[in-house]
């Protein structure tokens, strides 16, 4: 079993930045591909980006490309999502998950999420 816990969410003004963390426990994620999703009220869960276990490759949704960056620290079993130039439409609950791909079904373990609210 892998437990994933997201942190770092909060309220930020448009144009600001936040860095989300996803800390794993139970089992190491150092050899696991990882992804980030988000879900706004009344909307489906949306792919944000993912990273290979080596950290050598990352992929992003077009809506966040150039603004968001995923990184990882395998020694500390943690994955990060750096979010810059935030927009009100980025407001959502953000989830990290183990797996790779653009669909939620491609992932097997999920965290509880952390809320990000961007004010205009």
Coordinates of C-alpha atoms in Angstrom, one line a residue:
X1 CA 0.0 0.0 0.0
X2 CA 1.1 3.5 -0.8
X3 CA -0.3 6.5 1.1
X4 CA -0.1 9.8 -0.7
X5 CA -0.5 13.2 1.1
X6 CA -0.7 16.5 -0.7
X7 CA 0.1 19.8 0.9
X8 CA 0.9 23.4 -0.1
X9 CA -2.5 24.5 -1.3
X10 CA -4.1 27.7 -0.4
X11 CA -5.5 31.0 -1.5
X12 CA -3.4 33.1 -4.0
X13 CA -4.0 36.0 -6.2
X14 CA -4.0 35.7 -10.0
X15 CA -0.4 35.8 -11.2
X16 CA 1.0 34.3 -8.1
X17 CA 2.7 31.0 -7.4
X18 CA 2.3 28.0 -5.2
X19 CA 4.2 24.8 -4.8
X20 CA 2.3 21.6 -4.0
X21 CA 4.0 18.6 -2.4
X22 CA 3.0 15.0 -2.5
X23 CA 4.6 12.9 0.2
X24 CA 4.4 9.2 0.0
X25 CA 4.6 6.7 2.8
X26 CA 4.0 3.0 3.2
X27 CA 6.1 2.1 0.2
X28 CA 8.7 4.0 -1.8
X29 CA 7.6 5.8 -4.9
X30 CA 11.2 6.2 -6.2
X31 CA 10.6 3.7 -8.9
X32 CA 7.0 4.8 -9.7
X33 CA 5.7 7.2 -12.3
X34 CA 3.6 9.9 -10.7
X35 CA 1.0 12.3 -11.9
X36 CA -1.1 15.3 -10.8
X37 CA -4.8 15.9 -11.5
X38 CA -7.2 18.5 -10.5
X39 CA -11.0 18.7 -10.1
X40 CA -13.1 21.8 -9.9
X41 CA -16.7 21.7 -8.4
X42 CA -19.1 20.2 -10.9
X43 CA -16.3 19.2 -13.3
X44 CA -14.5 15.9 -14.1
X45 CA -11.1 15.2 -12.8
X46 CA -8.6 16.7 -15.2
X47 CA -5.1 15.7 -16.0
X48 CA -2.4 18.3 -15.1
X49 CA 0.8 16.5 -15.7
X50 CA 3.0 13.4 -15.0
X51 CA 6.6 12.5 -14.5
X52 CA 8.6 9.4 -15.1
X53 CA 10.2 7.7 -12.1
X54 CA 13.6 8.8 -13.2
X55 CA 12.4 12.4 -13.5
X56 CA 13.8 12.4 -17.0
X57 CA 10.5 13.0 -18.7
X58 CA 7.5 15.1 -17.9
X59 CA 4.2 15.7 -19.7
X60 CA 1.7 18.5 -19.2
X61 CA -1.8 19.4 -20.2
X62 CA -1.9 22.2 -22.7
X63 CA -3.8 24.4 -20.2
X64 CA -0.8 24.4 -17.8
X65 CA 2.2 24.0 -20.1
X66 CA 4.8 26.6 -19.6
X67 CA 3.3 27.6 -16.2
X68 CA 3.4 24.4 -14.2
X69 CA 6.5 22.2 -13.5
X70 CA 6.5 18.7 -11.9
X71 CA 9.7 17.5 -10.2
X72 CA 10.5 14.8 -7.7
X73 CA 12.9 14.0 -4.9
X74 CA 13.2 10.3 -4.8
X75 CA 15.4 10.3 -1.8
X76 CA 12.6 11.9 0.2
X77 CA 9.7 10.1 -1.5
X78 CA 8.2 13.3 -2.6
X79 CA 6.8 14.8 -5.8
X80 CA 6.2 18.5 -6.4
X81 CA 4.0 20.6 -8.6
X82 CA 5.3 24.2 -9.0
X83 CA 2.6 26.4 -10.2
X84 CA 3.4 29.9 -11.6
X85 CA 1.3 32.6 -13.3
X86 CA -1.8 31.2 -11.7
X87 CA -5.2 32.0 -13.1
X88 CA -8.7 31.9 -11.6
X89 CA -9.4 28.9 -13.8
X90 CA -6.7 27.0 -12.0
X91 CA -8.9 26.9 -8.9
X92 CA -9.5 23.3 -8.1
X93 CA -8.6 20.5 -5.7
X94 CA -5.3 19.0 -6.7
X95 CA -4.5 15.4 -6.4
X96 CA -1.3 13.4 -6.8
X97 CA -1.5 9.8 -7.9
X98 CA 0.8 6.9 -8.8
X99 CA 0.8 6.0 -12.4
X100 CA 1.3 7.5 -15.9
X101 CA -1.0 8.8 -18.5
X102 CA -3.7 11.3 -19.0
X103 CA -6.7 9.3 -17.7
X104 CA -7.5 8.7 -14.0
X105 CA -7.9 5.0 -14.8
X106 CA -4.1 5.0 -15.5
X107 CA -3.4 5.5 -11.8
X108 CA -3.9 3.2 -8.9
X109 CA -3.2 5.2 -5.7
X110 CA -4.5 8.6 -5.0
X111 CA -4.1 11.2 -2.3
X112 CA -6.9 13.2 -0.7
X113 CA -6.0 16.3 -2.5
X114 CA -5.2 19.9 -1.5
X115 CA -7.4 22.9 -2.4
X116 CA -6.0 25.7 -4.6
X117 CA -8.0 28.9 -4.9
X118 CA -6.9 31.7 -7.2
X119 CA -8.6 35.0 -6.8
X120 CA -9.0 37.5 -9.6

